[in-house]
Structures are given as C-alpha cells and as structure tokens.
PDB file of C-alpha atoms in Angstrom:
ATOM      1  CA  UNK A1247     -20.545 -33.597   0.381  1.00 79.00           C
ATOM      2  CA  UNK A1248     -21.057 -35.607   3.675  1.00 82.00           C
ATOM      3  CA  UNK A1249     -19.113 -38.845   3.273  1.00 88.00           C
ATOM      4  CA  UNK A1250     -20.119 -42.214   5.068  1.00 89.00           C
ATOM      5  CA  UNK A1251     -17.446 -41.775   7.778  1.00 91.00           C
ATOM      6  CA  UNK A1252     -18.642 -38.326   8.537  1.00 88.00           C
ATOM      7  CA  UNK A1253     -22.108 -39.895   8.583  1.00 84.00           C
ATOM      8  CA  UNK A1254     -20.744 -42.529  11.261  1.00 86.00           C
ATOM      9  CA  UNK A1255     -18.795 -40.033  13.010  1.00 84.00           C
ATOM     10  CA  UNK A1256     -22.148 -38.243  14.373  1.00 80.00           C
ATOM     11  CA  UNK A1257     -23.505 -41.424  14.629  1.00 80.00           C
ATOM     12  CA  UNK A1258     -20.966 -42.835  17.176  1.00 80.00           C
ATOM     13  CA  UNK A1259     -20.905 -39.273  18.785  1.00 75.00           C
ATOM     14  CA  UNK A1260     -24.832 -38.898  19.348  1.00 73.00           C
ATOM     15  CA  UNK A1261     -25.832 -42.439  20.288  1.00 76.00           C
ATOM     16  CA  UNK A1262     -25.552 -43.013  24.532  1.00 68.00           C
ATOM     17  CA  UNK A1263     -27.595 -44.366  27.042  1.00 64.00           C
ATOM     18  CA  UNK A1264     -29.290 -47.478  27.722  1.00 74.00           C
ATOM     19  CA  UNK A1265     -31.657 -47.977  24.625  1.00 78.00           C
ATOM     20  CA  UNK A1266     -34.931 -48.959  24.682  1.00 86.00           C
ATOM     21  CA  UNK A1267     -38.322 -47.879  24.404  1.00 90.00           C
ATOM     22  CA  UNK A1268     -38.842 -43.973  25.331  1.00 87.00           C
ATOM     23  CA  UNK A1269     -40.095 -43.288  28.504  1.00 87.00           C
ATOM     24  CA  UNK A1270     -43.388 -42.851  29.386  1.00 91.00           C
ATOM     25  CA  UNK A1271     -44.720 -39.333  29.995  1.00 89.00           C
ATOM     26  CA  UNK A1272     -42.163 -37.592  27.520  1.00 87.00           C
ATOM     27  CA  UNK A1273     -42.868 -35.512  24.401  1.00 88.00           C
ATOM     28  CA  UNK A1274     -40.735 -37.844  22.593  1.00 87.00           C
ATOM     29  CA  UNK A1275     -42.669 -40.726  23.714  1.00 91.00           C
ATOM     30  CA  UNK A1276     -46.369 -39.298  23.036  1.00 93.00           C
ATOM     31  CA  UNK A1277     -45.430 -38.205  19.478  1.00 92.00           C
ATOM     32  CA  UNK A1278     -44.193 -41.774  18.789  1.00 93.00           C
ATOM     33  CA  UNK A1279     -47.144 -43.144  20.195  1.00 96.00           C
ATOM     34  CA  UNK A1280     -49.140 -40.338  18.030  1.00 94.00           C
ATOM     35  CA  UNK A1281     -47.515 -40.960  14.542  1.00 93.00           C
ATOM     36  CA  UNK A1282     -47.006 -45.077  14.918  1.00 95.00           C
ATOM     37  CA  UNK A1283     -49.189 -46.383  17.512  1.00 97.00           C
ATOM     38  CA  UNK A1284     -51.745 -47.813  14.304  1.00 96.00           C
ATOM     39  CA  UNK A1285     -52.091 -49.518  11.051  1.00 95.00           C
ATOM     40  CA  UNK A1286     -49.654 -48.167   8.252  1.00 93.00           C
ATOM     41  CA  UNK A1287     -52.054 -49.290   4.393  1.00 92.00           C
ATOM     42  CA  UNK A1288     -52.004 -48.152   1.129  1.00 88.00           C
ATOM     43  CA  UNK A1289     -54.697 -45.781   1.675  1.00 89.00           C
ATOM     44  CA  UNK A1290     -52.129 -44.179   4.391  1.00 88.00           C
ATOM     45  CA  UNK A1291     -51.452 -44.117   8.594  1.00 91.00           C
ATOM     46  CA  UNK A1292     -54.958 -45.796  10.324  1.00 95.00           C
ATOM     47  CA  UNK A1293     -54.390 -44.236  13.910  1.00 95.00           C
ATOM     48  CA  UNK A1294     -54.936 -46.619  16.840  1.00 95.00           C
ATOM     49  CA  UNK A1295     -58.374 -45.626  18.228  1.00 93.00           C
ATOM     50  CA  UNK A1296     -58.812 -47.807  21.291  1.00 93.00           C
ATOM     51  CA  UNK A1297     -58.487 -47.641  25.396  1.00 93.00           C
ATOM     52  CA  UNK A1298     -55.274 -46.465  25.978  1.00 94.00           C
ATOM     53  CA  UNK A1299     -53.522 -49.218  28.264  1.00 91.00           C
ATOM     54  CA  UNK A1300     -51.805 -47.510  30.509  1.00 87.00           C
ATOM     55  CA  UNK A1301     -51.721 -47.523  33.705  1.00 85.00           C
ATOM     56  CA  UNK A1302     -54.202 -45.922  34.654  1.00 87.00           C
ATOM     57  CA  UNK A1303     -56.204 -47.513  31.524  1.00 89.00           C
ATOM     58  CA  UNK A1304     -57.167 -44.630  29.089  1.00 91.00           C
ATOM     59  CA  UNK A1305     -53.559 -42.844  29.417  1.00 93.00           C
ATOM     60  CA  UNK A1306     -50.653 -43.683  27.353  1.00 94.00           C
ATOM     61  CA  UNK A1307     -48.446 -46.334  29.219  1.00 94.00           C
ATOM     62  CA  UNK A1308     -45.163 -48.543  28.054  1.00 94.00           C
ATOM     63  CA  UNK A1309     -47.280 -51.079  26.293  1.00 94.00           C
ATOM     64  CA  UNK A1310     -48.527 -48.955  24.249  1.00 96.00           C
ATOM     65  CA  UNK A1311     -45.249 -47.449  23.417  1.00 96.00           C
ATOM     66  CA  UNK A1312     -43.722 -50.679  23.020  1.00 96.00           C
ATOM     67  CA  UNK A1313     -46.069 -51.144  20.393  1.00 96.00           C
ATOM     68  CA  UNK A1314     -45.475 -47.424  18.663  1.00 96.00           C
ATOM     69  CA  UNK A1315     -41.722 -48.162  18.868  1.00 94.00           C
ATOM     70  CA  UNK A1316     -42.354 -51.823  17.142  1.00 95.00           C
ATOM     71  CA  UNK A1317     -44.319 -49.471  14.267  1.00 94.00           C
ATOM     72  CA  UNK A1318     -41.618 -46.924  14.322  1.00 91.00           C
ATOM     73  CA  UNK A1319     -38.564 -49.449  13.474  1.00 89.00           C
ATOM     74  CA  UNK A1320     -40.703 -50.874  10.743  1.00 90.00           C
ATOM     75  CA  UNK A1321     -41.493 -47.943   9.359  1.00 87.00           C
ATOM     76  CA  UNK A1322     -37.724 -46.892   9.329  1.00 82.00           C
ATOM     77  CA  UNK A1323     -36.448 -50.128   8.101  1.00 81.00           C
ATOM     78  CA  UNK A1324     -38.832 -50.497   5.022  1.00 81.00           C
ATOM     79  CA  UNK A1325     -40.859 -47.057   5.048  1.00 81.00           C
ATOM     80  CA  UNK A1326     -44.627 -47.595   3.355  1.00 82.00           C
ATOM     81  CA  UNK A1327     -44.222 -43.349   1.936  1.00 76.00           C
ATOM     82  CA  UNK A1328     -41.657 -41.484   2.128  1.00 67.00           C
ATOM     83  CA  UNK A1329     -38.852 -42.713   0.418  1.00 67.00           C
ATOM     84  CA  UNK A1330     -37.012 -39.469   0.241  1.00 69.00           C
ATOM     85  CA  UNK A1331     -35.357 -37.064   2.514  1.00 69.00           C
ATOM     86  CA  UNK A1332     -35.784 -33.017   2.483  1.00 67.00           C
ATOM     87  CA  UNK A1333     -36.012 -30.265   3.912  1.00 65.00           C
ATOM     88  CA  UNK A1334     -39.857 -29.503   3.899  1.00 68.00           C
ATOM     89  CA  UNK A1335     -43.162 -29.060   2.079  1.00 71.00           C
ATOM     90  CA  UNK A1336     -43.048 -27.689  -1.388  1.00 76.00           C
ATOM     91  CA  UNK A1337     -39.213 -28.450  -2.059  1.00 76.00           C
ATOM     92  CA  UNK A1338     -38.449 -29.418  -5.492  1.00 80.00           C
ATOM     93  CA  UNK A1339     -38.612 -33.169  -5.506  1.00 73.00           C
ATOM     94  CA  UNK A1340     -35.330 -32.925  -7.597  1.00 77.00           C
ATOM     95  CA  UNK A1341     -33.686 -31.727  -4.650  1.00 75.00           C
ATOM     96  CA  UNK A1342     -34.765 -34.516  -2.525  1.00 75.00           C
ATOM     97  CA  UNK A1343     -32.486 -37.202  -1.331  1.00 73.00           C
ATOM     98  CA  UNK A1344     -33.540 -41.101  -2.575  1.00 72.00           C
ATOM     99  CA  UNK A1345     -33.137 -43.249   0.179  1.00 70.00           C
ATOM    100  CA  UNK A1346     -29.459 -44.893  -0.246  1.00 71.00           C
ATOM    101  CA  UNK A1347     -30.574 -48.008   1.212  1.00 71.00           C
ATOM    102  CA  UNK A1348     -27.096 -47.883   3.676  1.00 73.00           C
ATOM    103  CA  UNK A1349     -29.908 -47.729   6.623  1.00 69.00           C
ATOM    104  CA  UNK A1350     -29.886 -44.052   7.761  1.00 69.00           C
ATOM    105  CA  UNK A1351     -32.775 -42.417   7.926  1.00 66.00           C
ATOM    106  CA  UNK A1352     -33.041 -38.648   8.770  1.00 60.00           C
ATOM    107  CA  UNK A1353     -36.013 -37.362  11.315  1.00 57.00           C
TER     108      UNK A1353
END
C-alpha cells in the first residue's frame, strides 16, 4: 500500500519551478485549454466555441489559458464526473479508487 507520507514524498520531490499558468504554445498548455477552456453541466463538458484571444486573435493566448487553468482547479477541487481513479476504460469499477477527499488527484 502507498501510505500518505509516501504520497507527500513524490509530492515534495516533483513540485519545482515558479507556478503559474502553463505557457503558451506548449502541449501541456493546448490540452488544458482543450479539455477546460468551457462550461462543465450535467449534460457533460460544453467546449468553448468562440475567437480565440490570443494574440494574434483566433490563436490560443494566456487569457485564454488563464481561464482553462481557472476550469482545471475547479474541476480538481470538486470534480462534476469522475469521482474515481483507474487505470483505464473497461476496468472493473470495483477496482477503482473513490476519491479520499485528502486533495490528491491523479492525471
């Protein structure tokens, strides 16, 4: 079993830099703005369908990161569907992981 001090072991070890928003132009940063740049409801993720701010407008730019990293942290701080961790489509639910509520959440 992986205990909490394990868990905050690799936490402490993994965690560097700055912080912040991802920057612009980066994988990381386009599949954020992909998967959270929108309107989370109950009918599931609305993706944001307007002008791109930019610059130049109509290309992904830090506002419009900013605002798929605000959607991120709310999504991992009180997620709207997926309450448990695994490791991938059609894995016994049993063998899922409920969220513990300690405020980890596993990518």
């Amino acid at each position: 079993d992986i205990s909490d001090a394990d868990i905050q072991n690799f936490y402490t070890q993994i965690t560097s830099g700055s912080g912040g928003d991802a920057p612009k132009g980066t994988v990381v940063s386009e599949l954020i703005v992909k998967f959270f740049h929108g309107e989370f409801t109950p009918q599931g993720f609305k993706r944001y369908s307007g002008l791109w701010k930019g610059p130049p407008p109509g290309n992904i730019g830090k506002k419009d990161i900013a605002i798929a990293m605000q959607g991120l942290k709310t999504q991992m701080a009180n997620p709207m569907f997926v309450t448990k961790g695994g490791v991938g489509y059609g894995v016994d639910e049993t063998k899922k992981v409920v969220k513990s509520g300690k405020g980890w959440v596993w990518l």
